[in-house]
CSV table of C-alpha atoms in Angstrom, one decimal:
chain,number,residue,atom,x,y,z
A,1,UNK,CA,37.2,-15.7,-67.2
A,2,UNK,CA,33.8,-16.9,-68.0
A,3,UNK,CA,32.3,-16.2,-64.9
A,4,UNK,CA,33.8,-12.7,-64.5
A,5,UNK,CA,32.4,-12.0,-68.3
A,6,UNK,CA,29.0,-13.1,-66.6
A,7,UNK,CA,29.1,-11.0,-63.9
A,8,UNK,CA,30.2,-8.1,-65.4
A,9,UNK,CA,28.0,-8.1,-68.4
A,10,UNK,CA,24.8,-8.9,-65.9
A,11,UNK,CA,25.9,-6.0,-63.2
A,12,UNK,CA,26.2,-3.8,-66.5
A,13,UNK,CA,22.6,-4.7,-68.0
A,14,UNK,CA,21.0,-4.5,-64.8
A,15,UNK,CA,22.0,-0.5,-64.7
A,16,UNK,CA,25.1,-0.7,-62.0
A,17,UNK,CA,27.5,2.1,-62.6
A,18,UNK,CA,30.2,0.5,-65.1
A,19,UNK,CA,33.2,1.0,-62.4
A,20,UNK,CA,31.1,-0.9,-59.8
A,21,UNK,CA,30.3,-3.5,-62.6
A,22,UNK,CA,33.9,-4.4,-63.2
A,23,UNK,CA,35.3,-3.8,-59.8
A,24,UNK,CA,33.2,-6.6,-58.4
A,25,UNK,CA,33.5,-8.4,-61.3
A,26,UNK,CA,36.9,-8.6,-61.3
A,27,UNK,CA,37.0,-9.9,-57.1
A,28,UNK,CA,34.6,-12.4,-58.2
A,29,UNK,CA,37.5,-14.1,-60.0
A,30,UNK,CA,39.6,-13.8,-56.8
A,31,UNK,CA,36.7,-15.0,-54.2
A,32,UNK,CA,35.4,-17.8,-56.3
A,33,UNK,CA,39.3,-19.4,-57.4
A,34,UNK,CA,40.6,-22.0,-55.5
A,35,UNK,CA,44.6,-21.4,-55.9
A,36,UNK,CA,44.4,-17.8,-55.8
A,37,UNK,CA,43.6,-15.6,-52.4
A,38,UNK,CA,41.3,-13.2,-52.2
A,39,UNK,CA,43.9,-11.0,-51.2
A,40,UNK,CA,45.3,-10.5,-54.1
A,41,UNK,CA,42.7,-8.8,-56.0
A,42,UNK,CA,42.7,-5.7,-52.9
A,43,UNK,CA,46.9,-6.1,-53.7
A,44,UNK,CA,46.6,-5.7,-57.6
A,45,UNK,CA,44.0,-1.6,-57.0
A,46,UNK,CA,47.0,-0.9,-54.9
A,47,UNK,CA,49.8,-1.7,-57.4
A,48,UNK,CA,47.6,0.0,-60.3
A,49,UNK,CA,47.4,3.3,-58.2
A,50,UNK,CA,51.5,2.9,-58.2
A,51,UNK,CA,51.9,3.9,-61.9
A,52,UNK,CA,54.0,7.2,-62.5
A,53,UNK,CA,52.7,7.4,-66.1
A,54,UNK,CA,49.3,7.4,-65.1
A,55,UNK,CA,49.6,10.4,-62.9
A,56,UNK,CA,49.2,11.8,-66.7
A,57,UNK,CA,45.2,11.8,-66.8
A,58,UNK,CA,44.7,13.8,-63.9
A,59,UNK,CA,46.7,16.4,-65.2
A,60,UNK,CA,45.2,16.5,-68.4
A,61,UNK,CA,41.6,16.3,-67.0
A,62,UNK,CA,42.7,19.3,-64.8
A,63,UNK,CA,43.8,21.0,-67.8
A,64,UNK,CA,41.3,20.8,-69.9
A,65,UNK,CA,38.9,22.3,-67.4
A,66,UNK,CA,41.7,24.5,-67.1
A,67,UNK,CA,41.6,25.7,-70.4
A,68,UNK,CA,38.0,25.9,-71.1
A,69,UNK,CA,37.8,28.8,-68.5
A,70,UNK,CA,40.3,31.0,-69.9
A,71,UNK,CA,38.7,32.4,-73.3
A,72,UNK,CA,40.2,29.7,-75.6
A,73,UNK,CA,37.0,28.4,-76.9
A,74,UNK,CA,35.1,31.8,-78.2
A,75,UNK,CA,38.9,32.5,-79.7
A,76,UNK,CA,38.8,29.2,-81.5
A,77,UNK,CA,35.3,29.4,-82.6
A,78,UNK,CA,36.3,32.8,-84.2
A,79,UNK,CA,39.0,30.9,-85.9
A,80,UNK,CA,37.5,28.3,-87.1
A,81,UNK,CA,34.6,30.8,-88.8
A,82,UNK,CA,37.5,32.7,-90.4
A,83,UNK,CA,38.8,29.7,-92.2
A,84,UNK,CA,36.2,27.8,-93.3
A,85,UNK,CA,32.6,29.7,-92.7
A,86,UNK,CA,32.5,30.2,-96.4
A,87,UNK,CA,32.3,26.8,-97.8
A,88,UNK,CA,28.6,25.2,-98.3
A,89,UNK,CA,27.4,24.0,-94.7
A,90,UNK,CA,29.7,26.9,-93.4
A,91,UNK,CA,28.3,26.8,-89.9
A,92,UNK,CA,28.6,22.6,-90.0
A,93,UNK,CA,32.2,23.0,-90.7
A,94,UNK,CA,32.9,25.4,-88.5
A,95,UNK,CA,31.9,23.0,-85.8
A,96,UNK,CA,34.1,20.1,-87.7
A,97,UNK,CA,37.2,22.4,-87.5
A,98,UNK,CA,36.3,23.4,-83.9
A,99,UNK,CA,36.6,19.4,-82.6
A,100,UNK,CA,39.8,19.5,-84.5
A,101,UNK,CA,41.4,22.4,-82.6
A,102,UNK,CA,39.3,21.2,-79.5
A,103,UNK,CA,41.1,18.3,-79.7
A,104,UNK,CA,44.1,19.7,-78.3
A,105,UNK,CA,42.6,21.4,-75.7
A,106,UNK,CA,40.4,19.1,-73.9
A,107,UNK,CA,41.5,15.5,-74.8
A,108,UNK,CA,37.3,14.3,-74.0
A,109,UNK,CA,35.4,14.0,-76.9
A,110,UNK,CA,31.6,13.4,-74.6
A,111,UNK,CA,32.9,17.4,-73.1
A,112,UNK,CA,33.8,18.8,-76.7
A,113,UNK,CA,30.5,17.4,-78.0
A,114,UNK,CA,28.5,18.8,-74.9
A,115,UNK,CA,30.6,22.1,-75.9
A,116,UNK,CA,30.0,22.6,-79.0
A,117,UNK,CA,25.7,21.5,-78.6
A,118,UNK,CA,25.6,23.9,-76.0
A,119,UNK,CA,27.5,26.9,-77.9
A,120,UNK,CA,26.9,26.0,-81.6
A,121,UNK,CA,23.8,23.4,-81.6
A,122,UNK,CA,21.2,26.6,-81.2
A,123,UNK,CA,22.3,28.2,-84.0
A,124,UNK,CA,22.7,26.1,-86.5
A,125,UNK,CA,19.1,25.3,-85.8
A,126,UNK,CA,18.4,29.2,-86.1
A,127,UNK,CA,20.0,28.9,-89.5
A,128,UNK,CA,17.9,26.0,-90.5
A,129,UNK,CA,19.8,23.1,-90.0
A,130,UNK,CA,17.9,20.0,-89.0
A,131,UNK,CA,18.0,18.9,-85.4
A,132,UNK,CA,19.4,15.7,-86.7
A,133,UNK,CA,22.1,17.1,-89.0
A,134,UNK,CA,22.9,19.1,-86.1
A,135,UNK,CA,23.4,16.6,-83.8
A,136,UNK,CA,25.3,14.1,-85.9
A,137,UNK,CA,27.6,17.2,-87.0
A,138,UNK,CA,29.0,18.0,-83.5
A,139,UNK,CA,28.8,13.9,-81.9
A,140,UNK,CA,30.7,12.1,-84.8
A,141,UNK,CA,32.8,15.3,-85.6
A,142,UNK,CA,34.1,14.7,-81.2
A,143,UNK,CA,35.7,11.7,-82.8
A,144,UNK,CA,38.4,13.6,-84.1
A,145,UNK,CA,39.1,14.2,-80.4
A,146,UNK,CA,39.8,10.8,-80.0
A,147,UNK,CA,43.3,11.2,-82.1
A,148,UNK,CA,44.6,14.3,-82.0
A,149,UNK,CA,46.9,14.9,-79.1
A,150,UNK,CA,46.8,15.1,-75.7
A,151,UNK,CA,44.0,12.4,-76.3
A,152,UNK,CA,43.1,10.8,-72.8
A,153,UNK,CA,42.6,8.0,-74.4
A,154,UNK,CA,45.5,7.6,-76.1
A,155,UNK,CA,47.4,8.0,-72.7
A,156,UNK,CA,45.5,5.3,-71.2
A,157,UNK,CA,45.9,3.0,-74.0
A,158,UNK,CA,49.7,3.7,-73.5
A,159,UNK,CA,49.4,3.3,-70.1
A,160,UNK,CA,47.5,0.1,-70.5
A,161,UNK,CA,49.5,-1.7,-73.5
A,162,UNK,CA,53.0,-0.1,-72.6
A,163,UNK,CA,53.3,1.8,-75.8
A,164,UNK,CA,55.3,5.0,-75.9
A,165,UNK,CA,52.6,7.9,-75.5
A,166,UNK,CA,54.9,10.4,-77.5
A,167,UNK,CA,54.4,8.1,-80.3
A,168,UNK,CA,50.8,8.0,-79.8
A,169,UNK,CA,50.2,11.8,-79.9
A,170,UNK,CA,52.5,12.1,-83.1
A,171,UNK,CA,50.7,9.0,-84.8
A,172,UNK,CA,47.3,10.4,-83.8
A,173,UNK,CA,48.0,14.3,-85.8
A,174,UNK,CA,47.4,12.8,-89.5
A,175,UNK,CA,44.8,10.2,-88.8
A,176,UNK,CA,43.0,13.2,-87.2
A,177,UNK,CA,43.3,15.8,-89.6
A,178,UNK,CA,42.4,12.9,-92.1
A,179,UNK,CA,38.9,12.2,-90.2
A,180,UNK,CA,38.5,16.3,-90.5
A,181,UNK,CA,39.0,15.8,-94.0
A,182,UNK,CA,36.3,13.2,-94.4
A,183,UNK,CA,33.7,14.6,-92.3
A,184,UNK,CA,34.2,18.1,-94.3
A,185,UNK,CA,33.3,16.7,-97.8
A,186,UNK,CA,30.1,14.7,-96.3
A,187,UNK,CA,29.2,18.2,-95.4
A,188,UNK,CA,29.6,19.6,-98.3
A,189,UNK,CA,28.3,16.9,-100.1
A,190,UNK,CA,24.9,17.3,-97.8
A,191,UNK,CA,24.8,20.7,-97.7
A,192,UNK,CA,24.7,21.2,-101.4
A,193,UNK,CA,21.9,18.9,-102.0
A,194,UNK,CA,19.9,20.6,-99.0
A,195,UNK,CA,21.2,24.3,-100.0
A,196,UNK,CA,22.5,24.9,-96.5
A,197,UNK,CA,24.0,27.9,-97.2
A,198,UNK,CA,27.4,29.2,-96.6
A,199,UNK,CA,27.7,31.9,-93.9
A,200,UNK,CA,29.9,34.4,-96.1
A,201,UNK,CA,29.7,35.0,-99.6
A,202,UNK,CA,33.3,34.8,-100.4
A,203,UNK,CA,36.6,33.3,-98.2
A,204,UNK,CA,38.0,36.0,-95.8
A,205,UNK,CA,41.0,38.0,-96.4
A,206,UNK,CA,44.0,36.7,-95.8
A,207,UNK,CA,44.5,39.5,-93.0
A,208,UNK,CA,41.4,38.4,-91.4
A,209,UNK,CA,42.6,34.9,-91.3
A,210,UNK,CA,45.7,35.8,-89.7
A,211,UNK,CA,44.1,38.3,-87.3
A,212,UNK,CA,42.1,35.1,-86.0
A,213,UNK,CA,44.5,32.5,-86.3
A,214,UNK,CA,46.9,35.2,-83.8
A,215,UNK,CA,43.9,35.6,-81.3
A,216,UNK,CA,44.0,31.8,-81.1
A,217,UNK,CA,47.5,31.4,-80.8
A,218,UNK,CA,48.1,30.2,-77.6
A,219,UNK,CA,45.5,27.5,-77.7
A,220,UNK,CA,47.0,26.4,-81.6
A,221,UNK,CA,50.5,26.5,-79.9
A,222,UNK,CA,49.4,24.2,-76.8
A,223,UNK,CA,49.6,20.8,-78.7
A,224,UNK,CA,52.8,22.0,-80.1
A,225,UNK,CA,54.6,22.5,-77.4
A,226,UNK,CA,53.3,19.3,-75.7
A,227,UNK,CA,54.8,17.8,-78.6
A,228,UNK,CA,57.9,18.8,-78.7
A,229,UNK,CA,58.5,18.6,-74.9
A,230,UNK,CA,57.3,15.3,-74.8
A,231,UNK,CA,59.4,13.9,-78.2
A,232,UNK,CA,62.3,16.4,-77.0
A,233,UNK,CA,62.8,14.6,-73.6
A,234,UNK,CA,62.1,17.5,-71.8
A,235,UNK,CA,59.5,15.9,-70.1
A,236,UNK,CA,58.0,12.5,-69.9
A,237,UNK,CA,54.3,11.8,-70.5
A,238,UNK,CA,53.4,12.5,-67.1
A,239,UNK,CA,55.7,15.5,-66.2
A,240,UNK,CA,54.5,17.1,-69.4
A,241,UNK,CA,50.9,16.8,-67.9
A,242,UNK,CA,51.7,18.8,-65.1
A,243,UNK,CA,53.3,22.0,-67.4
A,244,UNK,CA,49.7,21.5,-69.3
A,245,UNK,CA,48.3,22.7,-66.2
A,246,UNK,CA,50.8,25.5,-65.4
A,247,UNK,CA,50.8,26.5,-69.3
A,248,UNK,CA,46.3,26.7,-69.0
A,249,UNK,CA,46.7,29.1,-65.8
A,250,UNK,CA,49.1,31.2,-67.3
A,251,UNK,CA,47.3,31.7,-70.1
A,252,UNK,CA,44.1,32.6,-68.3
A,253,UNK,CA,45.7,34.7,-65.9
A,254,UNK,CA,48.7,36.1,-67.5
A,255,UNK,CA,47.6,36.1,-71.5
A,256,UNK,CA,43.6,36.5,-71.5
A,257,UNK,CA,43.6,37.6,-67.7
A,258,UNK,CA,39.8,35.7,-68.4
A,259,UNK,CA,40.7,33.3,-65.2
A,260,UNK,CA,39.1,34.0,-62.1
A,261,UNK,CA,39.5,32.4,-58.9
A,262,UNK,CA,35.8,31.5,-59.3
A,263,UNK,CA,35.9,30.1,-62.2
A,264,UNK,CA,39.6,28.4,-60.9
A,265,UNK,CA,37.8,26.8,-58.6
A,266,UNK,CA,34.8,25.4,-60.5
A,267,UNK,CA,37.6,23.9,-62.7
A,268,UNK,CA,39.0,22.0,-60.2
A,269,UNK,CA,35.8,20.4,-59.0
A,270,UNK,CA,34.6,19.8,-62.3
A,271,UNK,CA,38.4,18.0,-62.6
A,272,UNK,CA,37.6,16.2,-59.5
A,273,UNK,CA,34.6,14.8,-60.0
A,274,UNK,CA,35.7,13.8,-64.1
A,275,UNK,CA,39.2,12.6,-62.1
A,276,UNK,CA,37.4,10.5,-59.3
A,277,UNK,CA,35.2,8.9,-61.6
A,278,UNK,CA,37.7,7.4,-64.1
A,279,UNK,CA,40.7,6.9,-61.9
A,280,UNK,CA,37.9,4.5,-59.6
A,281,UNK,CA,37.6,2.8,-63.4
A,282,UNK,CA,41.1,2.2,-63.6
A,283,UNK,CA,42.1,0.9,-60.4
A,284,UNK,CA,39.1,-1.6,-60.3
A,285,UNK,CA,40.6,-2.6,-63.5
A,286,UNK,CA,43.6,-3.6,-62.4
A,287,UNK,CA,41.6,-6.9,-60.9
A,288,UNK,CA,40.5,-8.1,-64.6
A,289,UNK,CA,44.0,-6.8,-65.9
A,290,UNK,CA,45.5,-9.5,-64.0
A,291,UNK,CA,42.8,-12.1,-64.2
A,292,UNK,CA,43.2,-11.9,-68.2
A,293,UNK,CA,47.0,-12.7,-67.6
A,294,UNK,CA,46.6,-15.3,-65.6
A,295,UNK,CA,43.8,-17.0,-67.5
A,296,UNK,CA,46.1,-16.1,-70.7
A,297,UNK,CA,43.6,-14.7,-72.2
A,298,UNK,CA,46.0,-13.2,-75.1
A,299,UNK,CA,47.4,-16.3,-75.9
A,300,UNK,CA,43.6,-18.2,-76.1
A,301,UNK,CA,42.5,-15.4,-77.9
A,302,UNK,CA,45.2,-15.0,-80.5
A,303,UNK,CA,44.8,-19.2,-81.1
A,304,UNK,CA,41.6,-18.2,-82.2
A,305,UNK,CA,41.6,-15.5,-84.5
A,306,UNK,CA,45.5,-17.0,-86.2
A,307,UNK,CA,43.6,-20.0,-86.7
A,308,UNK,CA,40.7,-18.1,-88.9
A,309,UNK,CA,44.0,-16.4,-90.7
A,310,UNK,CA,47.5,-15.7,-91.0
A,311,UNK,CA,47.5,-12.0,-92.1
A,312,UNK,CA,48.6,-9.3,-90.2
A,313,UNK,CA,45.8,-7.0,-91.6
A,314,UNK,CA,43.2,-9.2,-92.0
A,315,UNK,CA,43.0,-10.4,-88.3
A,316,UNK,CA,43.7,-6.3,-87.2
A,317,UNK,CA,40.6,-5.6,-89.3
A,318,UNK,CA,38.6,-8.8,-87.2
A,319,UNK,CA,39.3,-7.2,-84.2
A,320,UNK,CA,38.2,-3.6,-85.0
A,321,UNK,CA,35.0,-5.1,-85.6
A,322,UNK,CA,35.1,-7.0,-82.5
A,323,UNK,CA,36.3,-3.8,-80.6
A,324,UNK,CA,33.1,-2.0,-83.0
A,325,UNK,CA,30.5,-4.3,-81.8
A,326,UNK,CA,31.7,-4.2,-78.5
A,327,UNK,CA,31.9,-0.3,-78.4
A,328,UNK,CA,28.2,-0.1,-79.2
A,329,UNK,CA,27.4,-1.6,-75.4
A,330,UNK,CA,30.3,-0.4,-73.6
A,331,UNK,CA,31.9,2.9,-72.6
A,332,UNK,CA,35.2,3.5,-74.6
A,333,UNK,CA,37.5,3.6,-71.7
A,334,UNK,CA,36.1,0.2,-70.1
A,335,UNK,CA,37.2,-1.4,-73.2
A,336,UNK,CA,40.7,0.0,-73.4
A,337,UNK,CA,41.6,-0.5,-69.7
A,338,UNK,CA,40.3,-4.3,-70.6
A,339,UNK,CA,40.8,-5.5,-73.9
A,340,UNK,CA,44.4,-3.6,-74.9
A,341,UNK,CA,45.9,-5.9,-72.7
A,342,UNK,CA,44.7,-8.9,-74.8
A,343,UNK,CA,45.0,-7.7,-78.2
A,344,UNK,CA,48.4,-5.5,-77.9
A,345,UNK,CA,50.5,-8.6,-77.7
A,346,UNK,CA,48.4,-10.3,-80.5
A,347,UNK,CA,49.0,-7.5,-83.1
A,348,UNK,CA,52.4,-7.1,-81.5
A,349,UNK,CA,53.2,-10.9,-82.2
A,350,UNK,CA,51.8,-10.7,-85.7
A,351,UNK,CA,54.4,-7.9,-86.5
A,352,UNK,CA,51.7,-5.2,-86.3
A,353,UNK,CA,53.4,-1.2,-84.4
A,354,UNK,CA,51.2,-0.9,-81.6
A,355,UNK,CA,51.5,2.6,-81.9
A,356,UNK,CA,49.2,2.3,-85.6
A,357,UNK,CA,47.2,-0.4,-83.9
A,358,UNK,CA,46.5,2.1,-81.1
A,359,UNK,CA,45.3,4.8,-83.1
A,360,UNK,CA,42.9,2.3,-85.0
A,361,UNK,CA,41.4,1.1,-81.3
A,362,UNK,CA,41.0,4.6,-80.1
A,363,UNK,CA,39.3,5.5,-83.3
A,364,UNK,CA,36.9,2.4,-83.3
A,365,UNK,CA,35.8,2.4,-79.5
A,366,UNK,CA,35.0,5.9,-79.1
A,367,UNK,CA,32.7,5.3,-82.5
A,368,UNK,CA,30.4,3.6,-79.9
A,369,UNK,CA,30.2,6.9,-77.9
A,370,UNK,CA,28.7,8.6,-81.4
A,371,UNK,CA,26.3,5.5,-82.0
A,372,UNK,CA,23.2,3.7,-80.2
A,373,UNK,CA,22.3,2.2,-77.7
A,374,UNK,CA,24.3,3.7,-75.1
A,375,UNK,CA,26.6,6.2,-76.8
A,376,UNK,CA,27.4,8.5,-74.1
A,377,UNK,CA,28.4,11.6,-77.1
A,378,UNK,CA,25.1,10.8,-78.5
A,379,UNK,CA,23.1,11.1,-75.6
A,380,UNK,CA,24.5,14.4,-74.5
A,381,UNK,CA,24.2,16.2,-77.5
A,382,UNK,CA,20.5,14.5,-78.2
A,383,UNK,CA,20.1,15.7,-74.6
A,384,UNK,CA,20.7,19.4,-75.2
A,385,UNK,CA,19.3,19.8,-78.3
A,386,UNK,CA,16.4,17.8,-77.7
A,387,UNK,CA,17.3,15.9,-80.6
A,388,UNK,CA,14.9,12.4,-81.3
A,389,UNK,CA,17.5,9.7,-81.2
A,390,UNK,CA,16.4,8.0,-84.1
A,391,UNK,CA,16.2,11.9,-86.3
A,392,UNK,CA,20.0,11.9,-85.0
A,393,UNK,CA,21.0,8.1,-86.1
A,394,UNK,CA,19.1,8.3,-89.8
A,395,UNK,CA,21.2,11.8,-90.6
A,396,UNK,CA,24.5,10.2,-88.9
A,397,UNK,CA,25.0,7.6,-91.2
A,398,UNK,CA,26.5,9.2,-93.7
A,399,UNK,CA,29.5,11.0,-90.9
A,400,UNK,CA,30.0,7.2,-89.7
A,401,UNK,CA,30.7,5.5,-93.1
A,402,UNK,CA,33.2,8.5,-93.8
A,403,UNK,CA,34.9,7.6,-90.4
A,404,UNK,CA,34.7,4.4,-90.8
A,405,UNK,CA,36.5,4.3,-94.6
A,406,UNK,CA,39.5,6.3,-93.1
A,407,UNK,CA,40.0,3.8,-90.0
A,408,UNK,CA,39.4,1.0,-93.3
A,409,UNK,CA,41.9,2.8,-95.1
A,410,UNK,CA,44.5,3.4,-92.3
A,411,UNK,CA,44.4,-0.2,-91.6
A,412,UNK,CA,45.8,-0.9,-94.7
A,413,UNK,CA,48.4,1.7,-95.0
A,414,UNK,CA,50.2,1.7,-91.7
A,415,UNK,CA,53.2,4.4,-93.5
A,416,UNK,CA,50.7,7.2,-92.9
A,417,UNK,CA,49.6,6.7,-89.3
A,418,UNK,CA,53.5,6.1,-88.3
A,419,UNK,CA,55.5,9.4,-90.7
A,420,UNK,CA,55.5,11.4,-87.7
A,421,UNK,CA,56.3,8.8,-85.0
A,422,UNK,CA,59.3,7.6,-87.4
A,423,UNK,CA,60.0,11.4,-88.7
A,424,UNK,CA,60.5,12.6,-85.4
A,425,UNK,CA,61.7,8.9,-83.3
């Protein structure tokens, strides 16, 4: 295990595309052990691609391509103005609530972050937000992407840690509306000592607020209905994946009749390309997935952090910051395709739902993606907005110690993350 941490971390450093890094990383172990064959590592991509439930990300990519070509977003952005476009920062919030309802509509928070810069970024500038506060805004608000379902994520950490992934999308809804919370009041809390004005004098109507929350409806009722298919057992995890793309081409075609059969087909090689490019992650992975078993990685691992203590939450929070440290170097997915494995049956063990500690993993890894050095969410949105990294870093500090005192404060009550997988289980 030594070596292939070696190699890996080396091939990474040295600027090797993160699949490659792992996948030859991972043979390594096979080529240079003496009682296993080499053989075995080609045997364990095979048995990875054999997985039912993970025909689930494909799906889910595909759909939210899907849906971002069939006049969702403009109707969400209109909703989310008409609900909160009047509070202080009214144009920061807006994007805030957008991530929210993006959330369950593209599952990827680096493509609702590029989104929103692209769409949002220039006007908020226009209106006199800083480059920086604009940045940090749309990159830390993607987090809430992370939880709120159909996170891809959350499907691969299921996948991964054999966790129910209904459970994970009904655990992830509070958590996530919770994060909205948090980032809302820094807002406000900025906004009013910078007098970044609110966008409307006084809150809209509450016909207006209907009007916009109806044009929206089909996007609002998307989760929903995953949801309920999924906890309803009219569908499993991967099944309901598939409807997701039937539901996003109806709705362009049939609903907003905004779908054409260009822009059908620049979905689907957008998909491919975002499919290729993670599915060659996970099946590379399968290698170190079974070279952390066989080392028993969990059980070395779990020796280690029992022996610094015996509680439940204290060694949960030890590795979140493990899993934070680590999420500063390496892309979010990487870690959850390698390190659930370990630390599921740890927290498991110690009496700890996976389902809660799920949520907290997703939650702390895709931080890294908001944060330097190589946060992918930070780089795109710095990218488009021409944003000076360290401009964007200084004014996200404030968004990351909110996050970070609700994944604190979840640790700790466990009730709140779990009332809807119990309500509805």
């Amino acid at each position: 295990m030594t070596l292939l941490a070696i190699i890996f971390f080396a091939l990474m450093f040295a600027g090797l595309p993160i699949a490659f890094a792992i996948g030859i990383a991972g043979f390594s172990f096979f080529v240079f052990s003496s009682s296993i064959p080499a053989s075995i590592g080609v045997q364990q991509i095979a048995t990875t691609s054999q997985s039912f439930p993970l025909l689930a990300v494909p799906f889910f990519v595909l759909a939210g391509h899907m849906m971002n070509r069939t006049g969702i977003t403009p109707r969400l952005i209109t909703c989310s103005n008409a609900l909160v476009s009047w509070m202080a920062g009214g144009l920061a919030q807006v994007c805030i609530v957008l991530s929210t309802l993006m959330g369950g509509v593209s599952g990827s928070a680096v493509a609702d972050a590029a989104m929103e810069a692209r769409i949002l970024g220039p006007e908020m500038m226009a209106k006199g937000y800083s480059r920086g506060f604009t940045g940090a805004v749309i990159a830390v608000g993607s987090l809430i992407t992370a939880t709120i379902p159909p996170s891809l994520g959350l499907i691969l950490y299921g996948f991964v840690g054999n966790v129910s992934i209904g459970r994970l999308f009904l655990a992830g809804i509070i958590p996530g509306f919770l994060m909205m919370a948090a980032m809302m009041l820094t807002v406000w809390l900025v906004a009013r000592k910078r007098g970044y004005r609110a966008e409307s004098a006084q809150p809209p109507s509450f016909r207006v607020v209907m009007r916009a929350v109806y044009d929206a409806k089909w996007a609002l009722l998307f989760p929903i209905i995953l949801l309920v298919a999924i906890r309803g057992g009219i569908f499993t995890a991967s099944e309901v994946g598939a409807f997701a793309v039937i539901y996003a081409v109806f709705v362009g075609v049939v609903l907003h009749r905004e779908l054409t059969f260009e822009g059908f087909r620049a979905a689907l090689a957008e998909a491919v390309e975002d499919i290729g490019v993670i599915m060659l992650i996970i099946l590379l992975s399968g290698m170190v997935g079974y070279a952390v078993i066989f080392e028993q990685a969990p059980q070395t691992v779990a020796a280690a952090l029992l022996g610094l203590s015996s509680e439940p939450v204290v060694v949960v929070l030890l590795i979140l910051f493990f899993l934070f440290i680590a999420g500063l170097f390496i892309e979010s997915t990487v870690l959850v395709l390698m390190l659930a494995p370990i630390f599921v049956p740890i927290v498991t063990r110690l009496g700890v739902d996976p389902v809660h500690f799920g949520i907290l993993m997703m939650s702390v890894v895709t931080l890294g993606g908001m944060t330097p050095p190589v946060g992918v969410a930070m780089y795109a949105v710095c990218g488009i907005l021409r944003c000076p990294v360290e401009e964007y870093f200084r004014e996200s500090l404030p968004f990351l110690l909110a996050i970070i005192l609700v994944i604190v404060g979840l640790a700790f009550l466990p009730g709140v993350v779990l009332f809807l997988p119990n309500l509805f289980g």
